[in-house]
XYZ file of C-alpha atoms in Angstrom:
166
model
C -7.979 -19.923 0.280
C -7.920 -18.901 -3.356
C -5.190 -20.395 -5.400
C -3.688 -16.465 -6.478
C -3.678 -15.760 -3.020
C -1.711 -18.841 -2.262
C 0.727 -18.215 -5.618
C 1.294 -14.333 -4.395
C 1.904 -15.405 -0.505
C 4.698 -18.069 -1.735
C 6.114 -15.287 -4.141
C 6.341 -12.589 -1.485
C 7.821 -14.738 1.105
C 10.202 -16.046 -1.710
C 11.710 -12.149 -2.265
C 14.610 -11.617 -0.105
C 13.351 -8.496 1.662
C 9.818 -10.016 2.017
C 8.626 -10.532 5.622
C 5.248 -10.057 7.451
C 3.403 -6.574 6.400
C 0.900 -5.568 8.328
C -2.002 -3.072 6.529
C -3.906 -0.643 8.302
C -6.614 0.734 6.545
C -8.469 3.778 8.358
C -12.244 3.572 8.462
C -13.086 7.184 7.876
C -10.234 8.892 5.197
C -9.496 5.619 3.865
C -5.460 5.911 4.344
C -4.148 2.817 3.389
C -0.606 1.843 5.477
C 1.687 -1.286 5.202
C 4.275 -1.554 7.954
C 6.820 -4.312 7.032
C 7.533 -6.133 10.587
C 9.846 -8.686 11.724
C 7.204 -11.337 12.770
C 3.682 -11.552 13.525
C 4.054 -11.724 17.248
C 1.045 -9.628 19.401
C 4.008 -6.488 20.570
C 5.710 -6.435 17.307
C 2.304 -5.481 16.311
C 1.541 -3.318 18.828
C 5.147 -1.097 18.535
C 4.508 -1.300 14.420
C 1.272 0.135 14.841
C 1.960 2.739 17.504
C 5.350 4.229 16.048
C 3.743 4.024 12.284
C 0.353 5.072 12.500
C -0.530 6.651 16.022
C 2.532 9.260 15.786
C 1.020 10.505 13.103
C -2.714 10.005 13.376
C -3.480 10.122 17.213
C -5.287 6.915 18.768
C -7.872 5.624 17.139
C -11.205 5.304 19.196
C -11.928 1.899 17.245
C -9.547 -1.040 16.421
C -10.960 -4.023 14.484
C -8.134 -6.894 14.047
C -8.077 -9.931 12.210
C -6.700 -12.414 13.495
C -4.037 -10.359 14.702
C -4.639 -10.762 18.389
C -4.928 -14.486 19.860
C -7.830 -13.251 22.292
C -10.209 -12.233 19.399
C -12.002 -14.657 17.751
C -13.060 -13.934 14.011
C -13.655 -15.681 10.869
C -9.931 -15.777 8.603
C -11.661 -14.891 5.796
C -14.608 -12.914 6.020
C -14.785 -10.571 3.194
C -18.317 -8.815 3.957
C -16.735 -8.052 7.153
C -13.161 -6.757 6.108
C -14.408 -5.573 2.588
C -12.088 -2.264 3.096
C -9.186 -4.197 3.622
C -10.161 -7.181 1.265
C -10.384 -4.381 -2.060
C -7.191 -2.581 -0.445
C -5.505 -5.819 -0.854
C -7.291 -6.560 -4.432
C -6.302 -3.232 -5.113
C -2.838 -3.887 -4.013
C -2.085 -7.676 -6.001
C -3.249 -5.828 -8.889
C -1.255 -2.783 -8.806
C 1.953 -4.543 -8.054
C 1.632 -7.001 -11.109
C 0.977 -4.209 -13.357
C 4.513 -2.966 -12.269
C 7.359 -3.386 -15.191
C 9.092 -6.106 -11.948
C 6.839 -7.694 -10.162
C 9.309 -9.939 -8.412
C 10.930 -6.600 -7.075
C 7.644 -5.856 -5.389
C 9.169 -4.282 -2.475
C 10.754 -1.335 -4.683
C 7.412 -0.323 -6.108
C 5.406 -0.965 -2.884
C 5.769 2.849 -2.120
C 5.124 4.247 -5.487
C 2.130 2.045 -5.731
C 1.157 3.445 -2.225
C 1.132 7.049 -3.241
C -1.271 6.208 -6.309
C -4.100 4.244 -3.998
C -3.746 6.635 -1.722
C -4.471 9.874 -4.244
C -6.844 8.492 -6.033
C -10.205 9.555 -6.284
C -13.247 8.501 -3.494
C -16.344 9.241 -5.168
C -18.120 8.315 -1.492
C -15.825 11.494 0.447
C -15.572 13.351 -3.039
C -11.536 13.517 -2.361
C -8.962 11.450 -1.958
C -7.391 10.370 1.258
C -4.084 12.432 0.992
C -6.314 15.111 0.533
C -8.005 14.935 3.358
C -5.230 14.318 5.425
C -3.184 17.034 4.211
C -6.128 19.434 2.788
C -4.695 20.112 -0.801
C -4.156 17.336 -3.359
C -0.285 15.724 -3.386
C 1.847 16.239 -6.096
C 2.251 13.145 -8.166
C 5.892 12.030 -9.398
C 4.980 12.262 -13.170
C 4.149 16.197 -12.416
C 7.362 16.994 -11.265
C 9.105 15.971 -14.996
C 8.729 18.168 -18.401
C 7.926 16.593 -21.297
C 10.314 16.252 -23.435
C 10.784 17.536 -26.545
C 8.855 15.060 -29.635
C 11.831 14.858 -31.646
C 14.860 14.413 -28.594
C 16.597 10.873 -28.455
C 17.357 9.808 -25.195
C 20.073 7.591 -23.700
C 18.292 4.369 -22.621
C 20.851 4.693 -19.695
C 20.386 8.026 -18.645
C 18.954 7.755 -14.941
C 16.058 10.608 -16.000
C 14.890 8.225 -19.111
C 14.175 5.321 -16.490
C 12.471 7.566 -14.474
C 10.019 8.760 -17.346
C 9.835 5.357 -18.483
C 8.956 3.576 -14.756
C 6.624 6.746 -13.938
């Protein structure tokens, strides 16, 4: 196991709202999900991945697990094998230490969410929230006007954070 893997696993188990996450990643559109769970049990699992991501994407005719299920036997770390949900979680470490508190990963998890999952696949020529909802999302910083160059802000104002954390 490599030894940032082993440093962010510690830190995320240290946060107090840490627990288990499971990711689903789907083959085709490339929609990333993390459903925080309870514990890693086989039905906790199961219910996570039915209520999260079959109620809103229909059954899957595939499901490749690892290491979820205690009848399947596959290698922990395989990369070649999981290399959609290896650079989702490369992706992922990286994107959450960029982020102004990285201890507070579980506030930004969402945010940082939204950005993997409009970004640009040169393979599809979209990005997965387009394809899922047909027209390209609406990003947080779009939704704020500029402000004018010579304005001071209040560093406390609630709309200066925002501009500042977007």
């Amino acid at each position: 196991m490599h030894k940032d893997l082993k440093t962010c696993t510690r830190t995320l188990y240290l946060c107090p709202a840490a627990g288990p996450i499971s990711l689903h990643v789907d083959q085709y559109i490339r929609w990333p999900e993390a459903i925080p769970i309870p514990d890693v049990s086989s039905p906790t699992a199961v219910m996570a991945f039915q209520r999260h991501y079959v109620a809103i994407f229909g059954a899957p005719s595939i499901i490749m697990a690892g290491r979820g299920c205690s009848r399947i036997c596959n290698k922990a770390y395989h990369p070649p094998a999981n290399r959609m949900v290896e650079r989702l979680h490369r992706h992922l470490k990286a994107s959450l230490r960029a982020a102004v508190d990285p201890e507070n990963w579980t506030y930004h998890i969402s945010l940082v969410f939204l950005g993997i999952r409009s970004s640009f696949k040169p393979d599809v020529d979209c990005s997965a929230a387009e394809l899922v909802f047909s027209v390209p999302v609406r990003l947080p910083g779009e939704m704020i006007l500029p402000s004018h160059p010579g304005a001071v802000e209040d560093p406390a104002n609630p709309l200066h954070q925002l501009r500042q954390f977007l």
